[in-house]
Coordinates of C-alpha atoms in Angstrom, one line a residue:
X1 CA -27.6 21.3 2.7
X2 CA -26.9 23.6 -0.1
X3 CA -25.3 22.2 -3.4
X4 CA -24.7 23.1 -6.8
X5 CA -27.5 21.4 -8.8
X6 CA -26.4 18.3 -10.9
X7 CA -27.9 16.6 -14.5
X8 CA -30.4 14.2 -12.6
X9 CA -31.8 17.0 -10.7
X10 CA -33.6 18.5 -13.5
X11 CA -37.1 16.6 -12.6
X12 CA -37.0 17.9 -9.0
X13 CA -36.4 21.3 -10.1
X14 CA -39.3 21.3 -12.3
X15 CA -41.6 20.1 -9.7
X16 CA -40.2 22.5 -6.6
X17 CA -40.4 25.3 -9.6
X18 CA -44.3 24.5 -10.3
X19 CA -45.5 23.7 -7.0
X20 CA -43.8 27.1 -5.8
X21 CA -45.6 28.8 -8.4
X22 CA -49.1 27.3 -8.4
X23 CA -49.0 28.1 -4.2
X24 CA -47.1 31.4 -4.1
X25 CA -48.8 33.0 -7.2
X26 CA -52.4 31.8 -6.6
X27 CA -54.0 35.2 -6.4
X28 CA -52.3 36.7 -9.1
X29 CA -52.6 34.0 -12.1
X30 CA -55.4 32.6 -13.4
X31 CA -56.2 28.3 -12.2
X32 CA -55.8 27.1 -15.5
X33 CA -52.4 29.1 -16.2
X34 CA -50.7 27.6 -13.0
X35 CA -52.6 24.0 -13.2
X36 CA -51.1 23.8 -17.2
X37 CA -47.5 24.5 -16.0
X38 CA -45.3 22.2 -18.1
X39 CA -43.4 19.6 -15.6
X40 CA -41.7 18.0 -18.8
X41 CA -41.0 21.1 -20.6
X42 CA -39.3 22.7 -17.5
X43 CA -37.4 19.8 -16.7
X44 CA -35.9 20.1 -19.7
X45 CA -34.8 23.6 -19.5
X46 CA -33.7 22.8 -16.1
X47 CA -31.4 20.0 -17.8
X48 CA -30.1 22.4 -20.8
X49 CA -29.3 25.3 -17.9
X50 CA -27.2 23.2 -15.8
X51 CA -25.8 21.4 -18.7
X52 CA -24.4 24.9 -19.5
X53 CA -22.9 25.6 -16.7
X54 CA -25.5 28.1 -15.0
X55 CA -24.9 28.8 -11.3
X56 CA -28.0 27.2 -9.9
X57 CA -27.8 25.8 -6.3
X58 CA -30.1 23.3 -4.7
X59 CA -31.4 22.9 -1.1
X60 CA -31.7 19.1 0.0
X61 CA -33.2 17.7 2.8
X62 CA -33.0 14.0 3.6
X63 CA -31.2 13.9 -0.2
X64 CA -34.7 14.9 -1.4
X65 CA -34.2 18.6 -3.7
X66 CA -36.8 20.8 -1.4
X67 CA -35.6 24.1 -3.2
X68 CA -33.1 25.7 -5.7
X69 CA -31.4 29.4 -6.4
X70 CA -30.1 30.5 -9.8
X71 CA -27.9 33.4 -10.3
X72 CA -25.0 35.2 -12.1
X73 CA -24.6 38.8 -13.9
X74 CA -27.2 40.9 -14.5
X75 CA -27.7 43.2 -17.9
X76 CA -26.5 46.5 -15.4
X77 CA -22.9 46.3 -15.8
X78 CA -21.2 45.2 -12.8
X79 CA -24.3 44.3 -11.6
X80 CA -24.6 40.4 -9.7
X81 CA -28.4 39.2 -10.2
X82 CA -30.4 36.3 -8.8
X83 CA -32.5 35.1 -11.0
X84 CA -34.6 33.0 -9.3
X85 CA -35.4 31.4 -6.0
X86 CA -37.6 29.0 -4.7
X87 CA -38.6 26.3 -2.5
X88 CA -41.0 23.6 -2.2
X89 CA -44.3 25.5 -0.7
X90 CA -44.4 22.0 1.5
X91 CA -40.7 23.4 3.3
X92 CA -41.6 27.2 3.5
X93 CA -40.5 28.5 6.8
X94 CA -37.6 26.3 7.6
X95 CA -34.8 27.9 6.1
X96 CA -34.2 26.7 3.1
X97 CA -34.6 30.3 1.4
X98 CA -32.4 32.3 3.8
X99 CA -29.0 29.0 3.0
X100 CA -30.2 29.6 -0.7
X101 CA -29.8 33.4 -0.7
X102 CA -26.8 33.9 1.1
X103 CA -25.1 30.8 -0.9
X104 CA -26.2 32.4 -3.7
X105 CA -24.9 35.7 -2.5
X106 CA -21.4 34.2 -1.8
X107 CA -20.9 32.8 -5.1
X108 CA -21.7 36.4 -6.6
X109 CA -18.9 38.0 -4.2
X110 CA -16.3 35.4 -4.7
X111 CA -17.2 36.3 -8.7
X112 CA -16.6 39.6 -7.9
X113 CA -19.7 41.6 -7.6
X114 CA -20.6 43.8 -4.5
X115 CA -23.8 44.8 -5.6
X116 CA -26.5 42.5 -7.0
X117 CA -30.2 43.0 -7.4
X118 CA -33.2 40.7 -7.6
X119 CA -37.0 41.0 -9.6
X120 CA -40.4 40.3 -7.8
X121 CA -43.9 40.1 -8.4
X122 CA -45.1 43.7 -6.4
X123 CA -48.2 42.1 -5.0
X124 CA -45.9 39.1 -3.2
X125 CA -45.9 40.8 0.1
X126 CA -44.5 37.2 1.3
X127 CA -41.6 37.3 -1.0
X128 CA -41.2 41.2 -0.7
X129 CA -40.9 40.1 3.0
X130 CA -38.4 37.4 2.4
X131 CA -35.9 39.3 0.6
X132 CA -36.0 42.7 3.1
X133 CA -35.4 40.4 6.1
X134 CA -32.5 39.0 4.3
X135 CA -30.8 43.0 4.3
X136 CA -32.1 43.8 0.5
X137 CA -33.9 46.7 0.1
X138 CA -36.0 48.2 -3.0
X139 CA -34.8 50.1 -5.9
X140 CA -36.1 51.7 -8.5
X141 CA -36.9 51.3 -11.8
X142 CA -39.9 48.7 -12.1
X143 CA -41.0 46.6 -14.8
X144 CA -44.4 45.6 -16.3
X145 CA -44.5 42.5 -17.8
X146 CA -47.5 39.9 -19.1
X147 CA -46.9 37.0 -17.8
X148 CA -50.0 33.8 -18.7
X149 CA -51.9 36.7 -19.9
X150 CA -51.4 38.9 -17.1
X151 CA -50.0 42.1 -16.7
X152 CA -47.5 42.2 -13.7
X153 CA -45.4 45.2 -12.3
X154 CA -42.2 43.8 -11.2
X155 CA -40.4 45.8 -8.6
X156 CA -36.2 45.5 -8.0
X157 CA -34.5 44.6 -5.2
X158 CA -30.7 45.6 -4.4
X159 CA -28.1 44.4 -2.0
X160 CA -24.7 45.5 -1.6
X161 CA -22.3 42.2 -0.5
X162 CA -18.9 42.3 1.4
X163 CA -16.1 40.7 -0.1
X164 CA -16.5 37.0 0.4
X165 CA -14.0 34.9 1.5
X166 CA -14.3 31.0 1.5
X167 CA -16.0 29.0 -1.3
X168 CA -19.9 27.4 -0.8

C-alpha cells in the first residue's frame, strides 16, 4: 500500500533511507562513509520535510514503512522531478519501487506536469535498470558531484506522463 508519509514516520524513513544506501551504494562509497550515516540526524530532516508539506509517499507492508518516494518541481521550468526513491534492500524485487514510481508519477500529472526527470548515480546499473523498465529513458546533461568524499557523475532520467485522472 502506498500512502502519503505522516509525522511518526520520520524514524522508518531514516532507516529504509540508510539501509538502501549502505546496500545499493556499497561499491561506490567508502565503509566508513555508509556505516557513519546519521539515523537521528535523518530522521529529523525526514520530520521537518513532511512537516512542510513535501510530497513524499510511503510503501507499507503489514503497516511496517518498507519504502518511500519524494517528489515535486524540478529547477527546469515546467519540469516535474522525483527526488528520491527507495526501498528497504530487505523488500527489493517485490514491487514496492514500480507502486512508488508511478504514485509518484500520478501526483506529478494531477499537479500538472507532463514531463518529469529523475538523477542517478551512473555506475547503479541496478537503478539505471529500475527506472528504464518503468518507460524513462536517459537525457542529457550530467552532473558531477562529491558526495562522502567521492566524486560521482550523475546521469538524468526523463519521462513524459499522460494526463492523470483520479487521485493516489
Amino acid at each position: 500500500m502506498v500512502r502519503p508519509a505522516r509525522r511518526d514516520d520520520a524514524a522508518d524513513l531514516a532507516r529504509v533511507h540508510i539501509a538502501s544506501w549502505q546496500q545499493a551504494y556499497r561499491h561506490v562509497f567508502p565503509a566508513d562513509f555508509l556505516s557513519g550515516l546519521d539515523v537521528v540526524g535523518r530522521t529529523e530532516r525526514f520530520r521537518r520535510s513532511i512537516e512542510a508539506s513535501a510530497d513524499l509517499l510511503v510503501a507499507e507492508e503489514e503497516r511496517r514503512v518498507v519504502g518511500f518516494c519524494a517528489s515535486g518541481p524540478a529547477d527546469d521550468e515546467g519540469w516535474g522531478e522525483v527526488y528520491a526513491i527507495y526501498v528497504h534492500p530487505d523488500h527489493w524485487g517485490r514491487g514496492f519501487g514500480h507502486e512508488l514510481i508511478a504514485a509518484a508519477e500520478n501526483r506529478l500529472a494531477l499537479s500538472g506536469y507532463d514531463r518529469v526527470l529523475l538523477w542517478v548515480i551512473d555506475n547503479h546499473p541496478q537503478a539505471r535498470s529500475f527506472y528504464e523498465r518503468q518507460g524513462w529513458t536517459l537525457g542529457r546533461p550530467i552532473r558531477i558531484e562529491e558526495i562522502g568524499g567521492v566524486q560521482v557523475t550523475l546521469v538524468r532520467y526523463e519521462k513524459r506522463l499522460p494526463a492523470s485522472s483520479e487521485p493516489s
